[in-house]
Coordinates of C-alpha atoms in Angstrom, one line a residue:
Chain A
M1 CA 0.0 0.0 0.0
K2 CA 1.3 3.4 -0.9
I3 CA 0.9 6.0 1.8
I4 CA 1.4 9.7 1.3
A5 CA 1.1 12.3 4.0
E6 CA 0.3 15.8 2.9
D7 CA 0.8 18.7 5.2
I8 CA -0.2 16.7 8.3
G9 CA -0.7 18.8 11.5
K10 CA -1.8 17.6 14.9
T11 CA -2.4 19.5 18.1
Y12 CA -3.0 18.1 21.6
N13 CA -4.2 20.4 24.3
R14 CA -3.2 23.5 22.3
K15 CA 0.3 22.1 21.8
E16 CA 1.3 21.6 18.3
V17 CA 2.8 18.1 18.0
L18 CA 3.1 17.9 14.2
A19 CA 3.2 20.8 11.8
S20 CA 2.7 20.4 8.0
V21 CA 4.6 17.1 7.7
S22 CA 4.6 15.8 4.1
L23 CA 6.2 12.5 3.3
E24 CA 5.8 9.5 1.0
I25 CA 6.2 6.0 2.5
E26 CA 8.1 4.0 -0.1
E27 CA 6.6 0.5 -0.7
G28 CA 8.7 -2.5 0.1
K29 CA 11.3 -0.4 1.8
V30 CA 12.4 0.3 5.3
N31 CA 11.3 3.8 6.0
V32 CA 12.9 5.3 9.2
I33 CA 11.5 8.3 11.0
L34 CA 14.3 9.7 13.0
G35 CA 14.3 12.3 15.7
P36 CA 14.9 13.0 19.4
N37 CA 12.3 12.0 22.0
G38 CA 9.2 14.3 21.8
S39 CA 9.7 15.2 18.2
G40 CA 6.3 13.8 17.2
K41 CA 7.4 10.4 15.8
T42 CA 4.8 8.3 17.7
T43 CA 1.9 10.7 16.8
L44 CA 3.0 10.5 13.1
L45 CA 3.0 6.8 13.3
K46 CA -0.4 6.7 14.8
I47 CA -1.8 8.9 12.1
L48 CA -0.2 6.7 9.4
N49 CA -1.9 3.7 11.2
L50 CA -5.3 5.6 11.1
L51 CA -5.4 5.5 14.9
E52 CA -5.4 9.3 15.1
R53 CA -7.0 11.8 12.7
P54 CA -4.8 14.7 11.7
D55 CA -6.1 18.2 12.5
A56 CA -4.7 19.5 9.3
G57 CA -3.6 18.0 6.0
R58 CA -4.5 14.6 4.7
L59 CA -3.3 11.1 4.2
L60 CA -3.6 9.2 1.0
C61 CA -3.7 5.4 0.9
D62 CA -3.2 4.1 -2.6
G63 CA -4.1 7.6 -3.9
K64 CA -7.3 8.0 -2.0
E65 CA -7.9 10.1 1.1
C66 CA -8.1 7.8 4.1
S67 CA -7.4 9.7 7.3
L68 CA -10.6 11.7 7.5
T69 CA -13.0 9.2 6.0
S70 CA -16.1 8.7 8.1
N71 CA -16.9 5.5 6.3
A72 CA -16.1 3.0 9.1
G73 CA -16.1 0.0 6.7
R74 CA -13.5 1.6 4.4
R75 CA -11.4 2.7 7.3
L76 CA -11.4 -0.8 8.8
K77 CA -10.5 -2.4 5.5
L78 CA -7.5 0.0 5.1
S79 CA -6.4 -0.3 8.7
R80 CA -6.5 -4.1 8.4
R81 CA -3.8 -4.0 5.7
M82 CA -1.4 -2.5 8.2
T83 CA -0.5 -2.8 11.9
M84 CA 1.5 -1.0 14.4
V85 CA 3.8 -2.3 17.2
M86 CA 3.8 0.2 20.0
Q87 CA 6.8 1.3 22.0
N88 CA 6.5 -0.6 25.3
P89 CA 3.7 -2.7 23.9
T90 CA 0.6 -3.4 25.9
M91 CA -0.3 -7.0 26.4
F92 CA -3.9 -8.1 26.8
D93 CA -4.8 -9.8 30.0
A94 CA -4.8 -13.3 28.4
T95 CA -2.5 -16.0 27.3
V96 CA 0.3 -15.4 24.9
F97 CA -1.6 -17.5 22.4
K98 CA -4.7 -15.4 22.7
N99 CA -2.7 -12.2 22.4
V100 CA -1.1 -13.3 19.1
A101 CA -4.4 -14.8 17.8
Y102 CA -6.4 -11.6 18.5
G103 CA -5.9 -9.9 15.1
L104 CA -6.8 -13.2 13.3
K105 CA -9.8 -13.7 15.5
V106 CA -11.3 -10.3 14.9
R107 CA -10.9 -11.0 11.1
G108 CA -13.0 -14.1 11.6
E109 CA -10.3 -16.6 10.6
E110 CA -10.9 -20.3 11.2
K111 CA -9.7 -21.8 14.5
K112 CA -7.5 -24.3 12.9
L113 CA -5.7 -21.8 10.7
I114 CA -5.3 -19.5 13.7
R115 CA -3.6 -22.2 15.7
Q116 CA -1.3 -23.0 12.9
K117 CA -0.3 -19.4 12.2
V118 CA 0.1 -18.4 15.8
E119 CA 2.3 -21.4 16.5
S120 CA 4.6 -20.8 13.6
T121 CA 4.8 -17.1 14.3
L122 CA 5.7 -17.7 18.0
D123 CA 8.4 -20.0 16.7
T124 CA 9.8 -17.1 14.6
V125 CA 10.1 -15.0 17.7
R126 CA 11.3 -18.0 19.7
L127 CA 8.5 -17.9 22.3
T128 CA 6.8 -21.3 21.7
Q129 CA 7.4 -22.3 25.3
A130 CA 5.4 -19.3 26.6
V131 CA 2.3 -20.0 24.5
E132 CA 0.0 -20.7 27.5
R133 CA 1.5 -18.1 29.9
N134 CA -0.4 -15.0 30.8
A135 CA 1.1 -12.2 28.7
L136 CA 1.1 -9.8 31.6
T137 CA 3.7 -11.9 33.3
L138 CA 6.2 -11.5 30.4
S139 CA 9.4 -9.5 30.6
G140 CA 9.7 -6.3 28.6
G141 CA 11.7 -8.1 25.9
E142 CA 9.4 -11.0 25.7
A143 CA 6.4 -8.7 25.5
Q144 CA 8.0 -6.9 22.6
R145 CA 8.5 -10.2 20.8
V146 CA 4.9 -11.1 21.4
A147 CA 3.8 -7.7 20.1
L148 CA 5.9 -8.3 17.0
A149 CA 4.4 -11.8 16.6
R150 CA 0.9 -10.2 17.0
A151 CA 1.7 -8.0 14.0
L152 CA 3.6 -10.6 11.8
V153 CA 0.9 -13.2 12.1
L154 CA -1.5 -10.9 10.2
D155 CA 0.8 -10.8 7.1
P156 CA 0.2 -7.1 6.8
E157 CA 1.4 -5.0 3.8
V158 CA 2.7 -2.3 6.2
I159 CA 4.2 -2.8 9.6
L160 CA 4.8 0.3 11.7
L161 CA 7.3 -0.1 14.5
D162 CA 7.6 2.5 17.2
E163 CA 11.1 2.4 18.7
P164 CA 11.3 -1.4 18.4
T165 CA 14.5 -1.9 20.3
N166 CA 14.0 0.4 23.3
N167 CA 14.8 -1.1 26.7
L168 CA 15.4 -4.7 25.5
D169 CA 17.5 -7.5 27.0
S170 CA 20.3 -8.7 24.8
I171 CA 18.5 -11.9 23.7
S172 CA 15.3 -10.1 22.7
L173 CA 17.4 -7.3 21.0
R174 CA 19.1 -9.8 18.8
I175 CA 15.9 -11.7 17.9
I176 CA 14.1 -8.4 17.0
E177 CA 17.1 -7.0 15.1
D178 CA 17.4 -10.2 13.1
L179 CA 13.6 -10.1 12.4
I180 CA 13.8 -6.5 11.2
L181 CA 16.7 -7.4 8.9
S182 CA 14.8 -10.4 7.5
L183 CA 11.7 -8.2 6.9
K184 CA 13.9 -5.8 5.1
E185 CA 14.7 -8.6 2.6
Q186 CA 11.0 -9.2 2.0
K187 CA 10.0 -6.8 -0.8
D188 CA 6.2 -7.3 -0.2
I189 CA 6.4 -5.7 3.2
T190 CA 6.7 -2.0 3.9
L191 CA 8.3 -1.1 7.2
V192 CA 8.0 2.2 8.9
L193 CA 9.9 2.5 12.0
T194 CA 10.8 5.2 14.4
T195 CA 14.1 5.5 16.3
H196 CA 16.1 8.1 18.1
L197 CA 19.2 6.0 17.6
L198 CA 21.4 6.8 14.6
S199 CA 23.0 3.4 14.6
N200 CA 19.7 1.7 14.2
A201 CA 18.6 4.1 11.5
R202 CA 21.8 3.6 9.5
R203 CA 21.7 -0.2 9.8
W204 CA 18.0 -0.7 8.8
G205 CA 16.9 2.3 6.9
E206 CA 16.5 2.9 3.1
R207 CA 14.4 6.0 3.3
F208 CA 14.8 8.5 6.1
F209 CA 12.6 11.2 7.5
V210 CA 14.1 13.5 10.2
L211 CA 11.6 15.1 12.6
R212 CA 12.3 17.9 15.0
E213 CA 9.7 19.4 17.2
G214 CA 6.9 18.2 15.0
R215 CA 8.5 19.4 11.7
L216 CA 10.1 17.4 9.0
I217 CA 13.5 18.9 8.6
Q218 CA 15.0 16.5 6.1
K219 CA 14.1 13.5 4.1
G220 CA 15.7 11.3 1.5
D221 CA 17.9 8.3 0.9
R222 CA 21.0 7.4 3.0
K223 CA 23.4 9.7 1.1
E224 CA 21.1 12.7 1.1
V225 CA 20.3 12.5 4.8
F226 CA 23.5 11.4 6.3
E227 CA 26.0 13.1 4.1
R228 CA 24.3 16.3 3.2
P229 CA 22.5 17.6 6.3
T230 CA 20.6 20.7 5.6
S231 CA 20.4 22.0 9.2
V232 CA 22.9 22.5 12.0
F233 CA 20.5 20.6 14.3
W234 CA 20.6 17.5 12.2
A235 CA 24.4 17.8 11.6
K236 CA 24.9 18.1 15.4
F237 CA 22.5 15.2 16.0
M238 CA 24.7 13.1 13.8
G239 CA 27.7 14.1 15.7
M240 CA 29.3 16.2 13.0
E241 CA 32.1 18.5 14.1
N242 CA 33.7 21.7 13.1
F243 CA 30.7 23.9 13.2
L244 CA 31.2 27.4 11.9
S245 CA 29.0 30.3 11.8
G246 CA 29.8 33.2 9.5
K247 CA 29.0 35.2 6.4
L248 CA 29.2 34.3 2.8
I249 CA 30.9 37.2 1.0
R250 CA 32.1 37.9 -2.5
D251 CA 35.9 38.2 -2.5
E252 CA 37.8 38.6 -5.8
E253 CA 34.9 37.2 -7.9
Q254 CA 34.7 34.2 -5.5
V255 CA 32.3 33.5 -2.7
K256 CA 34.1 32.9 0.6
L257 CA 32.9 32.1 4.1
D258 CA 34.1 34.7 6.6
V259 CA 34.3 33.2 10.1
D260 CA 35.7 35.7 12.6
G261 CA 38.0 37.2 9.9
I262 CA 39.2 33.8 8.6
R263 CA 38.1 33.4 5.0
L264 CA 37.4 29.9 3.8
D265 CA 37.0 28.9 0.1
V266 CA 33.6 27.3 -0.3
V267 CA 31.5 26.1 -3.2
S268 CA 28.5 28.4 -3.3
D269 CA 26.8 31.2 -5.2
A270 CA 24.9 32.5 -2.2
E271 CA 25.7 35.5 0.0
G272 CA 24.8 36.4 3.6
E273 CA 24.7 34.5 6.9
A274 CA 25.6 30.9 6.7
Y275 CA 26.6 27.9 8.8
A276 CA 29.1 25.3 7.9
T277 CA 30.6 22.0 9.0
I278 CA 33.8 20.3 7.9
P279 CA 34.2 16.6 8.5
P280 CA 37.4 16.1 10.5
E281 CA 38.5 13.3 8.2
D282 CA 38.5 15.7 5.3
I283 CA 41.1 18.0 6.9
L284 CA 44.8 17.1 6.3
I285 CA 47.5 18.1 8.7
S286 CA 51.0 18.8 7.5
L287 CA 54.2 20.3 8.9
K288 CA 54.8 22.4 5.7
P289 CA 52.3 24.1 3.4
L290 CA 50.9 21.6 0.9
S291 CA 50.9 22.4 -2.8
S292 CA 47.7 20.8 -4.0
S293 CA 44.4 21.5 -5.7
A294 CA 42.8 22.0 -2.3
R295 CA 41.7 25.6 -2.0
N296 CA 42.1 26.0 1.8
C297 CA 45.4 25.9 3.5
F298 CA 45.9 27.6 6.9
R299 CA 48.8 27.8 9.4
G300 CA 47.9 27.2 13.0
K301 CA 49.0 25.8 16.4
V302 CA 48.0 22.5 17.8
A303 CA 45.6 23.4 20.7
R304 CA 44.6 20.0 21.9
I305 CA 45.0 16.3 21.1
D306 CA 42.4 13.6 22.1
E307 CA 43.4 10.0 21.5
E308 CA 40.9 7.2 21.0
R309 CA 42.4 3.8 20.2
A310 CA 44.1 4.1 16.8
I311 CA 42.8 7.6 16.1
A312 CA 43.9 11.0 17.3
R313 CA 41.7 14.0 17.1
V314 CA 43.9 17.0 16.7
T315 CA 42.4 20.4 17.3
V316 CA 44.3 23.2 15.6
D317 CA 43.8 26.9 16.2
I318 CA 44.0 28.8 12.9
G319 CA 42.2 31.8 14.4
I320 CA 39.2 29.5 14.8
P321 CA 39.5 26.0 16.2
L322 CA 39.3 23.2 13.7
T323 CA 39.5 19.5 14.5
S324 CA 41.3 17.0 12.2
M325 CA 41.4 13.3 12.4
V326 CA 44.7 11.4 12.0
T327 CA 45.9 8.0 12.9
R328 CA 48.0 7.7 16.0
R329 CA 50.9 6.5 13.9
S330 CA 50.8 9.7 11.8
K331 CA 50.6 11.7 15.0
E332 CA 53.6 10.1 16.4
E333 CA 55.7 10.2 13.2
M334 CA 54.8 13.9 12.9
H335 CA 55.7 14.5 16.6
L336 CA 52.4 16.3 17.1
V337 CA 52.2 17.9 20.5
E338 CA 50.3 20.9 21.8
G339 CA 51.7 24.2 20.7
K340 CA 53.4 22.8 17.6
E341 CA 53.0 24.8 14.4
V342 CA 51.2 22.9 11.6
Y343 CA 49.2 23.5 8.4
L344 CA 45.6 22.5 7.8
T345 CA 44.5 21.7 4.2
F346 CA 41.0 21.0 2.9
K347 CA 39.0 21.3 -0.3
A348 CA 36.4 24.0 -0.8
S349 CA 33.9 21.2 -1.3
A350 CA 34.7 19.8 2.1
V351 CA 33.0 22.8 3.7
H352 CA 29.4 21.8 4.0
L353 CA 27.2 24.9 4.0
F354 CA 23.7 25.3 5.5
Q355 CA 21.4 28.1 4.5
S356 CA 20.7 29.9 7.8
D357 CA 16.9 29.8 7.3
E358 CA 17.1 26.0 7.3
I359 CA 18.1 25.8 10.9
Chain B
M1 CA -45.3 -23.6 58.8
D2 CA -42.6 -25.5 57.0
L3 CA -39.4 -23.5 57.2
L4 CA -38.1 -24.7 53.9
G5 CA -41.4 -25.5 52.4
R6 CA -42.9 -24.6 49.0
D7 CA -43.9 -21.1 50.2
T8 CA -40.4 -20.3 51.4
L9 CA -38.7 -21.6 48.4
E10 CA -41.2 -19.7 46.2
I11 CA -40.3 -16.5 48.0
V12 CA -36.6 -17.1 47.7
W13 CA -36.8 -18.1 44.0
L14 CA -38.9 -15.0 43.2
S15 CA -36.4 -12.8 45.1
L16 CA -33.5 -14.2 43.1
K17 CA -35.5 -14.0 39.8
V18 CA -36.6 -10.4 40.3
S19 CA -33.2 -9.1 41.5
G20 CA -31.4 -11.3 38.9
S21 CA -33.5 -10.0 36.0
A22 CA -33.2 -6.4 37.3
V23 CA -29.4 -6.7 37.4
I24 CA -29.1 -8.3 34.0
L25 CA -31.3 -5.6 32.4
C26 CA -29.4 -3.0 34.3
A27 CA -26.0 -4.4 33.4
I28 CA -26.8 -4.2 29.7
I29 CA -28.0 -0.6 30.0
S30 CA -25.2 0.4 32.4
L31 CA -22.3 -1.0 30.4
N32 CA -23.5 0.6 27.2
L33 CA -24.0 3.9 29.0
A34 CA -20.5 3.6 30.6
F35 CA -18.9 3.1 27.1
L36 CA -21.0 5.9 25.6
I37 CA -19.9 8.3 28.4
E38 CA -16.3 7.2 28.3
Q39 CA -15.9 7.4 24.5
S40 CA -17.7 10.7 23.8
D41 CA -16.8 14.2 24.7
F42 CA -19.7 16.5 25.3
P43 CA -20.1 19.8 27.1
G44 CA -22.1 18.4 30.1
K45 CA -20.0 15.4 30.7
R46 CA -18.9 16.4 34.2
L47 CA -22.4 17.2 35.1
V48 CA -23.5 13.7 33.9
L49 CA -20.8 12.1 36.0
S50 CA -21.7 14.0 39.2
L51 CA -25.4 13.1 38.5
I52 CA -24.5 9.4 38.3
N53 CA -22.5 9.8 41.6
T54 CA -25.5 11.5 43.2
M55 CA -27.9 8.9 42.0
M56 CA -25.7 6.2 43.5
T57 CA -26.7 7.4 47.0
I58 CA -30.4 8.3 46.3
P59 CA -32.7 6.6 48.9
A60 CA -34.5 3.7 47.4
V61 CA -37.9 4.8 48.7
A62 CA -37.6 8.0 46.6
I63 CA -37.3 5.8 43.5
G64 CA -40.2 3.7 44.8
L65 CA -42.4 6.7 45.3
L66 CA -41.6 8.2 41.9
L67 CA -42.2 4.9 40.1
Y68 CA -45.4 4.4 42.0
L69 CA -46.7 7.8 40.9
V70 CA -45.7 7.0 37.3
L71 CA -47.2 3.5 37.3
M72 CA -50.4 4.1 39.4
R73 CA -53.6 4.0 37.5
R74 CA -53.9 7.8 37.2
G75 CA -50.2 8.1 36.4
P76 CA -48.6 8.7 33.0
L77 CA -47.9 5.0 32.6
G78 CA -50.9 3.7 34.4
G79 CA -52.2 2.0 31.3
S80 CA -49.3 -0.4 31.4
E81 CA -50.9 -2.0 34.5
I82 CA -47.6 -3.4 35.8
L83 CA -47.9 -1.9 39.3
Y84 CA -48.0 -4.7 41.9
T85 CA -46.4 -7.1 39.5
P86 CA -42.8 -8.5 39.4
Y87 CA -42.2 -6.3 36.4
A88 CA -42.7 -3.2 38.4
M89 CA -40.2 -4.6 41.0
I90 CA -37.7 -5.4 38.3
L91 CA -38.0 -1.9 36.9
A92 CA -37.6 -0.3 40.3
Q93 CA -34.6 -2.4 41.2
A94 CA -33.0 -1.8 37.7
I95 CA -33.4 1.9 38.2
L96 CA -31.8 1.6 41.7
A97 CA -28.9 -0.4 40.4
T98 CA -28.2 1.5 37.2
P99 CA -26.2 4.4 38.6
I100 CA -24.2 2.0 40.8
I101 CA -23.3 -0.4 38.0
T102 CA -22.8 2.5 35.5
G103 CA -20.6 4.5 37.9
L104 CA -18.4 1.5 38.9
S105 CA -18.2 0.2 35.3
L106 CA -17.1 3.6 34.2
V107 CA -14.3 3.6 36.7
A108 CA -13.3 0.1 35.5
I109 CA -13.3 1.1 31.8
R110 CA -11.4 4.3 32.5
R111 CA -8.7 2.2 34.2
I112 CA -8.0 0.3 31.0
D113 CA -4.7 1.7 29.6
P114 CA -5.5 3.8 26.5
S115 CA -2.8 1.8 24.7
V116 CA -4.9 -1.3 24.9
R117 CA -7.5 0.4 22.8
D118 CA -4.9 1.6 20.3
T119 CA -3.5 -1.9 20.1
A120 CA -6.9 -3.5 19.5
F121 CA -7.7 -1.0 16.7
S122 CA -4.2 -1.4 15.2
L123 CA -4.8 -5.2 15.1
G124 CA -8.0 -4.6 13.2
A125 CA -10.7 -4.7 15.8
T126 CA -14.1 -3.0 15.1
R127 CA -15.7 -0.8 17.7
F128 CA -17.9 -3.6 18.9
Q129 CA -14.9 -6.0 19.1
W130 CA -13.0 -3.4 21.1
K131 CA -15.9 -3.2 23.6
L132 CA -15.8 -7.0 24.1
L133 CA -12.1 -6.8 24.6
A134 CA -12.6 -4.0 27.2
L135 CA -15.1 -6.1 29.0
T136 CA -12.6 -9.0 29.2
E137 CA -9.8 -6.6 30.2
A138 CA -11.9 -5.1 33.0
R139 CA -13.7 -8.3 33.8
F140 CA -12.8 -8.4 37.5
A141 CA -13.8 -4.8 38.2
I142 CA -17.0 -5.1 36.1
S143 CA -18.1 -8.3 37.8
A144 CA -17.5 -6.6 41.1
A145 CA -19.7 -3.7 39.9
V146 CA -22.5 -6.1 38.9
I147 CA -22.3 -8.1 42.1
T148 CA -22.4 -4.8 44.1
G149 CA -25.5 -3.8 42.1
F150 CA -27.1 -7.2 42.9
A151 CA -26.3 -6.9 46.6
R152 CA -27.9 -3.5 46.7
V153 CA -31.2 -4.6 45.1
V154 CA -31.7 -8.1 46.7
G155 CA -31.7 -6.6 50.2
E156 CA -34.0 -3.7 49.3
T157 CA -37.4 -3.6 51.1
G158 CA -39.4 -0.4 51.1
M159 CA -39.2 0.4 47.4
T160 CA -40.0 -3.2 46.4
M161 CA -43.0 -3.2 48.7
M162 CA -44.3 0.1 47.4
V163 CA -44.3 -1.0 43.7
G164 CA -44.7 -4.8 44.2
G165 CA -47.3 -4.8 46.9
N166 CA -46.0 -7.9 48.7
I167 CA -48.8 -10.1 47.3
K168 CA -48.4 -13.7 48.4
G169 CA -47.4 -16.0 45.6
A170 CA -47.1 -13.1 43.2
T171 CA -44.8 -10.3 44.4
R172 CA -43.7 -11.5 47.8
V173 CA -39.9 -11.6 48.1
M174 CA -37.6 -12.3 51.0
T175 CA -37.2 -8.8 52.3
T176 CA -40.9 -7.9 52.1
A177 CA -41.9 -11.2 53.6
I178 CA -39.6 -10.8 56.5
A179 CA -41.0 -7.3 57.2
L180 CA -44.6 -8.5 57.0
E181 CA -44.1 -11.7 59.1
T182 CA -42.2 -9.7 61.7
M183 CA -45.1 -7.2 62.0
K184 CA -47.6 -10.1 62.2
G185 CA -45.5 -11.6 65.0
E186 CA -44.8 -14.7 62.8
F187 CA -41.2 -14.9 63.7
E188 CA -40.4 -18.4 62.4
L189 CA -40.8 -17.7 58.7
A190 CA -39.2 -14.3 59.2
I191 CA -36.2 -15.9 60.9
S192 CA -35.8 -18.6 58.3
L193 CA -36.0 -16.1 55.5
G194 CA -33.7 -13.9 57.4
I195 CA -31.1 -16.7 57.6
I196 CA -31.5 -17.4 53.8
L197 CA -31.0 -13.7 53.1
V198 CA -27.9 -13.6 55.2
I199 CA -26.6 -16.7 53.3
V200 CA -27.3 -15.0 50.0
A201 CA -25.5 -11.9 51.3
L202 CA -22.6 -14.0 52.4
G203 CA -22.5 -15.8 49.1
I204 CA -22.4 -12.5 47.3
N205 CA -19.6 -11.2 49.5
L206 CA -17.7 -14.4 49.0
M207 CA -18.1 -14.1 45.2
L208 CA -16.9 -10.4 45.4
H209 CA -14.0 -11.5 47.5
L210 CA -13.0 -14.2 45.0
V211 CA -13.4 -11.9 42.0
Q212 CA -11.3 -9.2 43.6
G213 CA -8.8 -11.7 44.8
A214 CA -8.4 -13.0 41.3
G215 CA -8.0 -9.5 40.0
K216 CA -5.3 -8.7 42.5
R217 CA -3.4 -11.9 41.9
R218 CA -2.7 -11.0 38.3

């Protein structure tokens, strides 16, 4: 099923939780909604699952409006093609078997088929031994697995997973991660999952949507979202370094970024206030000025060295502090110590610019 | 008089039948009412809730009087001719128990985690199927509500006598019989019925205790 959200807005108790969110859920792919806690991920997921109605905008399921329809039959038909696994899922006060069977039972499936499907799904989440246990007595990880089984048993076209690996024990974590990866391989299932963890998003995702305070600030494929952030917030969230805030000015027919009087060559036609980040691995350190095609070369003094395993992060003061990443071996061969004079070289294209109004 | 003879058993049976019917009728109305109130948002919701709470404590004789005035020959529903029949008693007892069962069921339904509802709908439940699930989820508290309602009406005397008339073989139930026999000085039947009523009360309490115990053990 193809789901498109158009300008979705939602307000709870006068607090705007979502504001004009537009996105397309790609069929057969793992769609990841990323963002810190409280950014509106769960609400968006509930709207996609038709559990909540948006206050503004609309949702299209296979091209037809579906979020506001008052036709209960059509709504039920659509909602039965997808299912959501909540964060900290709620178990019904019944056996594990009845919990997993619930969705099939409400669809009026035959008892024999229900038993067969439930048993094989419980086997997938490795909980066959718990079939007759009351689901309220399960641990958090086991409950999460039952919740996933409850969804999988329905063979839905779309599965929405809200923070599927939150607070899990290591066994459940592995089982659920493996399941997500195997679902990723199945091209007839569309996954929409939320997470605040970058590592999970990178591992599972194929399409990404970044939410911040109810607004969609970036979307796209892996390369677009992780390599070309369009906001300082998202770049910082990803742990990017060397944030600079300055002004783009025209200097000798060329646009440069002026940061506290230091002028960096950049690739841009714009002018005015701008923010930038330079990946530490794109900055070279040398003891003498390098003659290369790289447009930026500055002299400075080593201000600080942080060593982590085989890597050394060397912060050099060139008028502004910039951090470069070198191997420990290089650091030792170059005899880098605090106060030593060095040169930093990087390409104009390594300076990643943000338009200030995209913050 | 035979203490456990036909007459006594007839009285006991009618008591259970009247109060049982009243509570079944009332449970159907009350549960629907509780779901309706819980699921809808309307301007006077708080007023309705406090009205239900007030009704829970209304004296039974007041309901008896009101129903009498409505059902008496010259009353608005006099034509129904159900005054002094078990139907009038069932109606009166159902009216008495409705606020109690509605109020307590409402509390029970409200205690269900909202995520249970979302989960049920997400798994494809219809509204009706969700209500059934809610009843199973809150089964202990709802059974306790129904048992409390039954306990309230089975021991009720004044109201039942006003609309039932305490007619032997027709509308005479345990409480009204005890009152009458005591006034007549016929203590034997009064005492035996009294004992049975106490046993019924004990049974109800025991059931309530078991139900609540089962709820707590989960």
